[in-house]
mmCIF file of C-alpha atoms in Angstrom:
data_model
loop_
_atom_site.group_PDB
_atom_site.id
_atom_site.type_symbol
_atom_site.label_atom_id
_atom_site.label_comp_id
_atom_site.label_asym_id
_atom_site.label_seq_id
_atom_site.Cartn_x
_atom_site.Cartn_y
_atom_site.Cartn_z
ATOM 1 C CA MET A 5 55.656 29.834 -13.697
ATOM 2 C CA THR A 6 56.921 30.157 -17.260
ATOM 3 C CA SER A 7 59.171 33.277 -17.627
ATOM 4 C CA LEU A 8 59.303 35.537 -20.708
ATOM 5 C CA GLY A 9 62.868 34.042 -21.582
ATOM 6 C CA GLN A 10 61.389 30.556 -21.529
ATOM 7 C CA ILE A 11 58.530 31.517 -23.704
ATOM 8 C CA LEU A 12 60.979 33.086 -26.228
ATOM 9 C CA ALA A 13 63.323 30.124 -26.126
ATOM 10 C CA ALA A 14 60.445 27.679 -26.837
ATOM 11 C CA LEU A 15 59.250 29.429 -30.009
ATOM 12 C CA GLU A 16 59.584 27.339 -33.032
ATOM 13 C CA PRO A 17 60.382 28.780 -36.513
ATOM 14 C CA ALA A 18 57.491 28.961 -38.939
ATOM 15 C CA ASP A 19 57.024 30.622 -42.295
ATOM 16 C CA GLY A 20 57.630 34.361 -41.799
ATOM 17 C CA GLY A 21 57.981 33.978 -38.001
ATOM 18 C CA PHE A 22 57.455 31.686 -35.163
ATOM 19 C CA ARG A 23 54.821 29.393 -33.397
ATOM 20 C CA GLY A 24 54.686 29.364 -29.636
ATOM 21 C CA VAL A 25 52.268 29.091 -26.667
ATOM 22 C CA ILE A 26 51.150 31.751 -24.340
ATOM 23 C CA PRO A 27 51.054 30.114 -20.772
ATOM 24 C CA ASP A 28 48.193 30.646 -18.389
ATOM 25 C CA ASN A 29 50.427 32.627 -16.080
ATOM 26 C CA TRP A 30 50.678 35.419 -18.748
ATOM 27 C CA LEU A 31 46.958 35.865 -19.190
ATOM 28 C CA GLN A 32 45.037 39.035 -18.346
ATOM 29 C CA GLY A 33 41.466 37.782 -18.082
ATOM 30 C CA ARG A 34 40.550 35.883 -21.313
ATOM 31 C CA THR A 35 43.546 37.121 -23.362
ATOM 32 C CA ALA A 36 47.282 37.496 -23.142
ATOM 33 C CA TYR A 37 48.682 40.488 -21.197
ATOM 34 C CA GLY A 38 49.334 43.142 -23.718
ATOM 35 C CA GLY A 39 52.924 43.707 -23.000
ATOM 36 C CA LEU A 40 53.624 40.093 -23.607
ATOM 37 C CA SER A 41 51.925 39.913 -26.875
ATOM 38 C CA SER A 42 53.672 43.103 -27.982
ATOM 39 C CA ALA A 43 57.103 41.778 -26.721
ATOM 40 C CA LEU A 44 56.391 38.567 -28.814
ATOM 41 C CA ALA A 45 55.621 40.689 -31.848
ATOM 42 C CA LEU A 46 58.889 42.764 -31.340
ATOM 43 C CA HIS A 47 60.915 39.599 -30.896
ATOM 44 C CA ALA A 48 59.725 38.437 -34.331
ATOM 45 C CA ALA A 49 60.309 41.796 -35.828
ATOM 46 C CA MET A 50 63.868 41.967 -34.670
ATOM 47 C CA ALA A 51 64.412 38.419 -35.992
ATOM 48 C CA SER A 52 62.947 39.161 -39.434
ATOM 49 C CA ASP A 53 65.762 41.378 -40.738
ATOM 50 C CA THR A 54 69.527 41.809 -40.360
ATOM 51 C CA ASP A 55 71.513 44.636 -38.906
ATOM 52 C CA LEU A 56 68.438 46.589 -37.746
ATOM 53 C CA PRO A 57 68.888 50.051 -36.169
ATOM 54 C CA PRO A 58 67.559 50.653 -32.659
ATOM 55 C CA LEU A 59 63.881 50.492 -32.009
ATOM 56 C CA ARG A 60 62.451 54.132 -31.847
ATOM 57 C CA SER A 61 58.621 53.646 -32.210
ATOM 58 C CA ALA A 62 55.943 51.049 -32.015
ATOM 59 C CA GLN A 63 52.268 51.281 -32.914
ATOM 60 C CA VAL A 64 50.228 48.398 -31.558
ATOM 61 C CA ALA A 65 46.575 47.557 -32.136
ATOM 62 C CA PHE A 66 44.939 45.109 -29.683
ATOM 63 C CA ILE A 67 42.477 43.565 -32.203
ATOM 64 C CA GLY A 68 41.196 40.447 -30.505
ATOM 65 C CA PRO A 69 41.961 37.851 -27.603
ATOM 66 C CA LEU A 70 44.992 35.817 -27.737
ATOM 67 C CA SER A 71 45.551 32.628 -25.715
ATOM 68 C CA GLY A 72 47.054 29.169 -26.041
ATOM 69 C CA ALA A 73 48.911 28.305 -29.276
ATOM 70 C CA VAL A 74 49.909 31.510 -31.131
ATOM 71 C CA THR A 75 51.680 32.280 -34.617
ATOM 72 C CA ILE A 76 53.811 35.415 -34.826
ATOM 73 C CA THR A 77 54.667 36.714 -38.142
ATOM 74 C CA ALA A 78 56.773 39.699 -39.369
ATOM 75 C CA GLN A 79 57.379 41.245 -42.667
ATOM 76 C CA ARG A 80 59.332 44.309 -43.894
ATOM 77 C CA LEU A 81 57.158 47.299 -44.954
ATOM 78 C CA ARG A 82 59.995 49.471 -46.130
ATOM 79 C CA ARG A 83 63.760 49.848 -45.349
ATOM 80 C CA GLY A 84 65.546 53.019 -46.352
ATOM 81 C CA ARG A 85 68.947 54.367 -45.655
ATOM 82 C CA ASN A 86 68.169 55.403 -42.031
ATOM 83 C CA ALA A 87 64.989 53.762 -40.931
ATOM 84 C CA ALA A 88 63.175 50.373 -41.235
ATOM 85 C CA PHE A 89 59.422 49.694 -40.899
ATOM 86 C CA ILE A 90 58.257 46.134 -39.996
ATOM 87 C CA GLN A 91 54.829 44.896 -39.363
ATOM 88 C CA ALA A 92 54.303 42.031 -37.040
ATOM 89 C CA ASP A 93 51.087 40.062 -36.381
ATOM 90 C CA VAL A 94 50.040 37.655 -33.544
ATOM 91 C CA THR A 95 47.259 35.208 -34.330
ATOM 92 C CA SER A 96 45.551 32.428 -32.316
ATOM 93 C CA ASN A 97 42.652 30.183 -32.979
ATOM 94 C CA ALA A 98 40.271 33.126 -32.458
ATOM 95 C CA GLY A 99 42.153 34.951 -35.385
ATOM 96 C CA LEU A 100 44.126 38.000 -35.525
ATOM 97 C CA GLY A 101 44.746 39.280 -32.000
ATOM 98 C CA LEU A 102 47.484 42.028 -32.485
ATOM 99 C CA ARG A 103 49.117 44.019 -35.161
ATOM 100 C CA ALA A 104 52.158 46.100 -34.620
ATOM 101 C CA THR A 105 54.199 48.367 -36.731
ATOM 102 C CA PHE A 106 57.753 48.780 -35.374
ATOM 103 C CA VAL A 107 60.171 51.656 -36.588
ATOM 104 C CA PHE A 108 63.825 51.130 -36.193
ATOM 105 C CA MET A 109 65.979 54.150 -36.826
ATOM 106 C CA ARG A 110 69.540 55.292 -36.300
ATOM 107 C CA ASP A 111 70.519 58.522 -34.533
ATOM 108 C CA GLN A 112 70.869 61.487 -36.965
ATOM 109 C CA GLU A 113 72.914 64.543 -36.673
ATOM 110 C CA SER A 114 70.843 67.393 -35.661
ATOM 111 C CA ARG A 115 71.192 70.875 -34.326
ATOM 112 C CA VAL A 116 68.131 70.352 -32.138
ATOM 113 C CA ASP A 117 68.744 69.268 -28.635
ATOM 114 C CA HIS A 118 65.635 69.807 -26.429
ATOM 115 C CA ALA A 119 63.996 67.897 -23.544
ATOM 116 C CA ALA A 120 61.198 69.227 -21.378
ATOM 117 C CA GLY A 121 59.696 67.888 -18.243
ATOM 118 C CA VAL A 122 61.218 66.094 -15.202
ATOM 119 C CA MET A 123 60.766 62.774 -13.499
ATOM 120 C CA PRO A 124 57.952 62.688 -10.897
ATOM 121 C CA ASP A 125 59.318 62.966 -7.311
ATOM 122 C CA PHE A 126 59.271 59.188 -6.534
ATOM 123 C CA ALA A 127 62.736 58.002 -5.505
ATOM 124 C CA ALA A 128 64.238 54.867 -7.171
ATOM 125 C CA PRO A 129 63.943 51.595 -5.101
ATOM 126 C CA ALA A 130 66.843 50.712 -2.898
ATOM 127 C CA ALA A 131 69.230 48.052 -3.906
ATOM 128 C CA ASP A 132 67.483 45.569 -1.461
ATOM 129 C CA ALA A 133 63.878 46.737 -2.353
ATOM 130 C CA GLN A 134 61.352 43.930 -2.434
ATOM 131 C CA GLY A 135 58.238 44.856 -4.429
ATOM 132 C CA TYR A 136 54.893 43.282 -4.262
ATOM 133 C CA SER A 137 53.080 40.977 -6.846
ATOM 134 C CA HIS A 138 49.415 40.817 -7.685
ATOM 135 C CA SER A 139 48.203 37.304 -7.029
ATOM 136 C CA VAL A 140 44.582 37.769 -8.505
ATOM 137 C CA VAL A 141 45.581 38.811 -12.076
ATOM 138 C CA ALA A 142 47.713 36.010 -13.522
ATOM 139 C CA PHE A 143 50.282 37.932 -15.704
ATOM 140 C CA ALA A 144 51.126 40.339 -12.833
ATOM 141 C CA GLN A 145 52.863 37.564 -10.844
ATOM 142 C CA ASN A 146 55.630 37.938 -13.302
ATOM 143 C CA PHE A 147 56.393 41.424 -12.085
ATOM 144 C CA GLU A 148 57.436 43.273 -8.862
ATOM 145 C CA PHE A 149 55.604 46.690 -8.081
ATOM 146 C CA LEU A 150 56.200 49.532 -5.763
ATOM 147 C CA ASP A 151 53.309 52.161 -5.885
ATOM 148 C CA ARG A 152 53.047 55.701 -4.930
ATOM 149 C CA ARG A 153 50.239 55.778 -2.474
ATOM 150 C CA ASP A 154 49.553 59.384 -1.198
ATOM 151 C CA GLY A 155 47.343 62.339 -2.008
ATOM 152 C CA THR A 156 49.837 63.928 -4.678
ATOM 153 C CA LEU A 157 48.417 61.850 -7.534
ATOM 154 C CA GLY A 158 45.602 62.968 -9.830
ATOM 155 C CA ALA A 159 42.232 61.474 -9.755
ATOM 156 C CA ALA A 160 43.044 59.212 -12.905
ATOM 157 C CA GLU A 161 46.875 58.845 -12.431
ATOM 158 C CA TRP A 162 49.060 55.915 -11.750
ATOM 159 C CA LEU A 163 52.738 56.160 -10.604
ATOM 160 C CA ARG A 164 54.522 52.867 -10.064
ATOM 161 C CA TRP A 165 58.113 51.344 -10.188
ATOM 162 C CA VAL A 166 57.850 47.939 -12.152
ATOM 163 C CA ARG A 167 60.341 45.370 -12.901
ATOM 164 C CA LEU A 168 60.282 41.845 -14.581
ATOM 165 C CA LYS A 169 61.176 39.146 -12.055
ATOM 166 C CA ASP A 170 63.033 36.952 -14.401
ATOM 167 C CA ARG A 171 64.745 38.814 -17.095
ATOM 168 C CA ASP A 172 67.213 35.971 -18.224
ATOM 169 C CA GLY A 173 67.633 35.297 -21.926
ATOM 170 C CA VAL A 174 65.606 38.503 -23.012
ATOM 171 C CA ASP A 175 66.833 41.237 -25.031
ATOM 172 C CA PRO A 176 66.673 44.530 -22.922
ATOM 173 C CA VAL A 177 64.336 46.272 -25.454
ATOM 174 C CA VAL A 178 62.021 43.260 -25.485
ATOM 175 C CA ALA A 179 61.962 43.195 -21.786
ATOM 176 C CA LEU A 180 61.100 46.869 -21.662
ATOM 177 C CA MET A 181 58.179 46.380 -24.105
ATOM 178 C CA ALA A 182 56.831 43.669 -21.772
ATOM 179 C CA VAL A 183 57.037 46.096 -18.793
ATOM 180 C CA ALA A 184 55.824 49.165 -20.485
ATOM 181 C CA ASP A 185 52.106 48.205 -20.530
ATOM 182 C CA CYS A 186 52.176 47.167 -16.905
ATOM 183 C CA LEU A 187 49.952 49.813 -15.464
ATOM 184 C CA PRO A 188 46.161 49.401 -15.267
ATOM 185 C CA PRO A 189 44.231 51.827 -17.390
ATOM 186 C CA ALA A 190 44.308 55.237 -15.603
ATOM 187 C CA ALA A 191 40.604 55.752 -15.902
ATOM 188 C CA LEU A 192 40.026 52.719 -13.875
ATOM 189 C CA LYS A 193 40.658 54.820 -10.794
ATOM 190 C CA LEU A 194 37.619 56.868 -11.673
ATOM 191 C CA MET A 195 35.357 53.741 -11.690
ATOM 192 C CA GLY A 196 35.849 53.058 -7.889
ATOM 193 C CA GLY A 197 36.858 49.470 -8.281
ATOM 194 C CA PRO A 198 37.224 46.606 -10.687
ATOM 195 C CA ALA A 199 35.460 46.968 -13.989
ATOM 196 C CA PRO A 200 35.831 45.531 -17.503
ATOM 197 C CA VAL A 201 38.282 47.491 -19.571
ATOM 198 C CA SER A 202 40.273 46.826 -22.807
ATOM 199 C CA SER A 203 43.126 48.559 -24.424
ATOM 200 C CA LEU A 204 42.622 49.348 -28.129
ATOM 201 C CA THR A 205 45.692 51.019 -29.272
ATOM 202 C CA TRP A 206 49.111 51.764 -28.081
ATOM 203 C CA GLN A 207 51.991 53.881 -29.229
ATOM 204 C CA ILE A 208 55.231 53.965 -27.459
ATOM 205 C CA ASN A 209 58.154 56.155 -28.522
ATOM 206 C CA LEU A 210 61.573 55.542 -27.187
ATOM 207 C CA LEU A 211 63.663 58.437 -26.434
ATOM 208 C CA THR A 212 67.103 56.479 -26.317
ATOM 209 C CA PRO A 213 68.541 53.961 -28.718
ATOM 210 C CA ALA A 214 69.768 51.835 -25.865
ATOM 211 C CA PRO A 215 67.492 52.075 -22.692
ATOM 212 C CA THR A 216 69.251 50.894 -19.530
ATOM 213 C CA THR A 217 68.264 50.969 -15.809
ATOM 214 C CA THR A 218 69.475 49.621 -12.365
ATOM 215 C CA ASP A 219 68.189 46.113 -11.037
ATOM 216 C CA GLY A 220 65.489 46.147 -13.750
ATOM 217 C CA TRP A 221 63.384 48.836 -12.275
ATOM 218 C CA TRP A 222 61.477 51.324 -14.451
ATOM 219 C CA LEU A 223 59.227 54.098 -13.236
ATOM 220 C CA LEU A 224 55.878 54.099 -15.093
ATOM 221 C CA ARG A 225 53.398 56.903 -15.208
ATOM 222 C CA ALA A 226 49.840 56.927 -16.794
ATOM 223 C CA ASP A 227 47.296 59.684 -16.554
ATOM 224 C CA SER A 228 43.923 59.958 -18.140
ATOM 225 C CA SER A 229 42.750 63.418 -19.188
ATOM 226 C CA TYR A 230 39.592 62.256 -20.913
ATOM 227 C CA ALA A 231 37.104 59.451 -20.175
ATOM 228 C CA ARG A 232 33.649 59.659 -21.520
ATOM 229 C CA ALA A 233 31.063 57.540 -23.343
ATOM 230 C CA GLY A 234 32.996 54.339 -22.802
ATOM 231 C CA SER A 235 36.343 55.703 -24.077
ATOM 232 C CA SER A 236 39.480 57.026 -22.347
ATOM 233 C CA ALA A 237 42.691 58.565 -23.657
ATOM 234 C CA GLN A 238 45.797 58.418 -21.567
ATOM 235 C CA ASP A 239 49.331 59.766 -21.698
ATOM 236 C CA MET A 240 52.144 57.466 -20.347
ATOM 237 C CA ALA A 241 55.869 57.843 -19.642
ATOM 238 C CA ILE A 242 58.780 55.785 -18.529
ATOM 239 C CA TRP A 243 61.944 56.792 -16.635
ATOM 240 C CA ASN A 244 65.009 54.805 -15.442
ATOM 241 C CA THR A 245 66.387 54.687 -12.022
ATOM 242 C CA ASP A 246 68.830 57.621 -12.907
ATOM 243 C CA GLY A 247 65.761 59.855 -13.630
ATOM 244 C CA MET A 248 66.322 59.775 -17.345
ATOM 245 C CA PRO A 249 63.253 59.872 -19.588
ATOM 246 C CA ILE A 250 63.098 56.665 -21.512
ATOM 247 C CA ALA A 251 59.783 56.550 -23.433
ATOM 248 C CA GLN A 252 56.529 58.629 -24.084
ATOM 249 C CA GLN A 253 53.400 56.781 -24.758
ATOM 250 C CA VAL A 254 49.585 57.292 -25.617
ATOM 251 C CA GLN A 255 46.884 54.644 -25.298
ATOM 252 C CA SER A 256 43.211 54.428 -26.165
ATOM 253 C CA VAL A 257 41.037 52.308 -23.725
ATOM 254 C CA ALA A 258 37.472 51.162 -23.948
ATOM 255 C CA LEU A 259 35.511 51.276 -20.676
ATOM 256 C CA PHE A 260 32.641 48.815 -20.084
ATOM 257 C CA GLY A 261 31.087 50.228 -17.031
#
């Protein structure tokens, strides 16, 4: 299997970005796994400018399918004293597949210090924990999973520890971007089995400038509070193994069934 680090190392410089290939082991149906294409976009954005502050927010639109040879481009939209906005596009033979806007911003002095909510009651994996990998969905073979499987979860809620199997040669924030989209759409649980679904948009807001965890494990949660007429809205969150909140997310999903 081709790892994320190997994909990034094989990228060739091109005008405004890179050219590369999405291997079959990173596909999700007929398109690239959204976490991979978003990670490629972030990699290009980070390489497009110098001395960028930490990533604090990403807005991603999954516009069309991506597979095979791809081009990743990035351009500065605005850079001020504290923040930089960079747009990145990923295109393939089918056209524009992904467009993302990344916001990089330094910490600011503030008299506000507020954090609400607690990590779900799902203990971090032990040092010798061995997660499972999906064999049916190609991209999932690159990850390890440990799921919460009891009656405490909501009807449209996922709770899962996830880690990227091979993290060598990958910036930690790029690796986190690859992991962050690793849950199935929450509304899929309401459909009673496999069904065609498609993520439309995704926003992730990082709550710390330098996310870290132990042994690569991140706790991901997704919960859909609305699914009707083929559209679902879901809230998502990420914690590290110390129970610290790392990111808050929202995602819009199309349901075909």
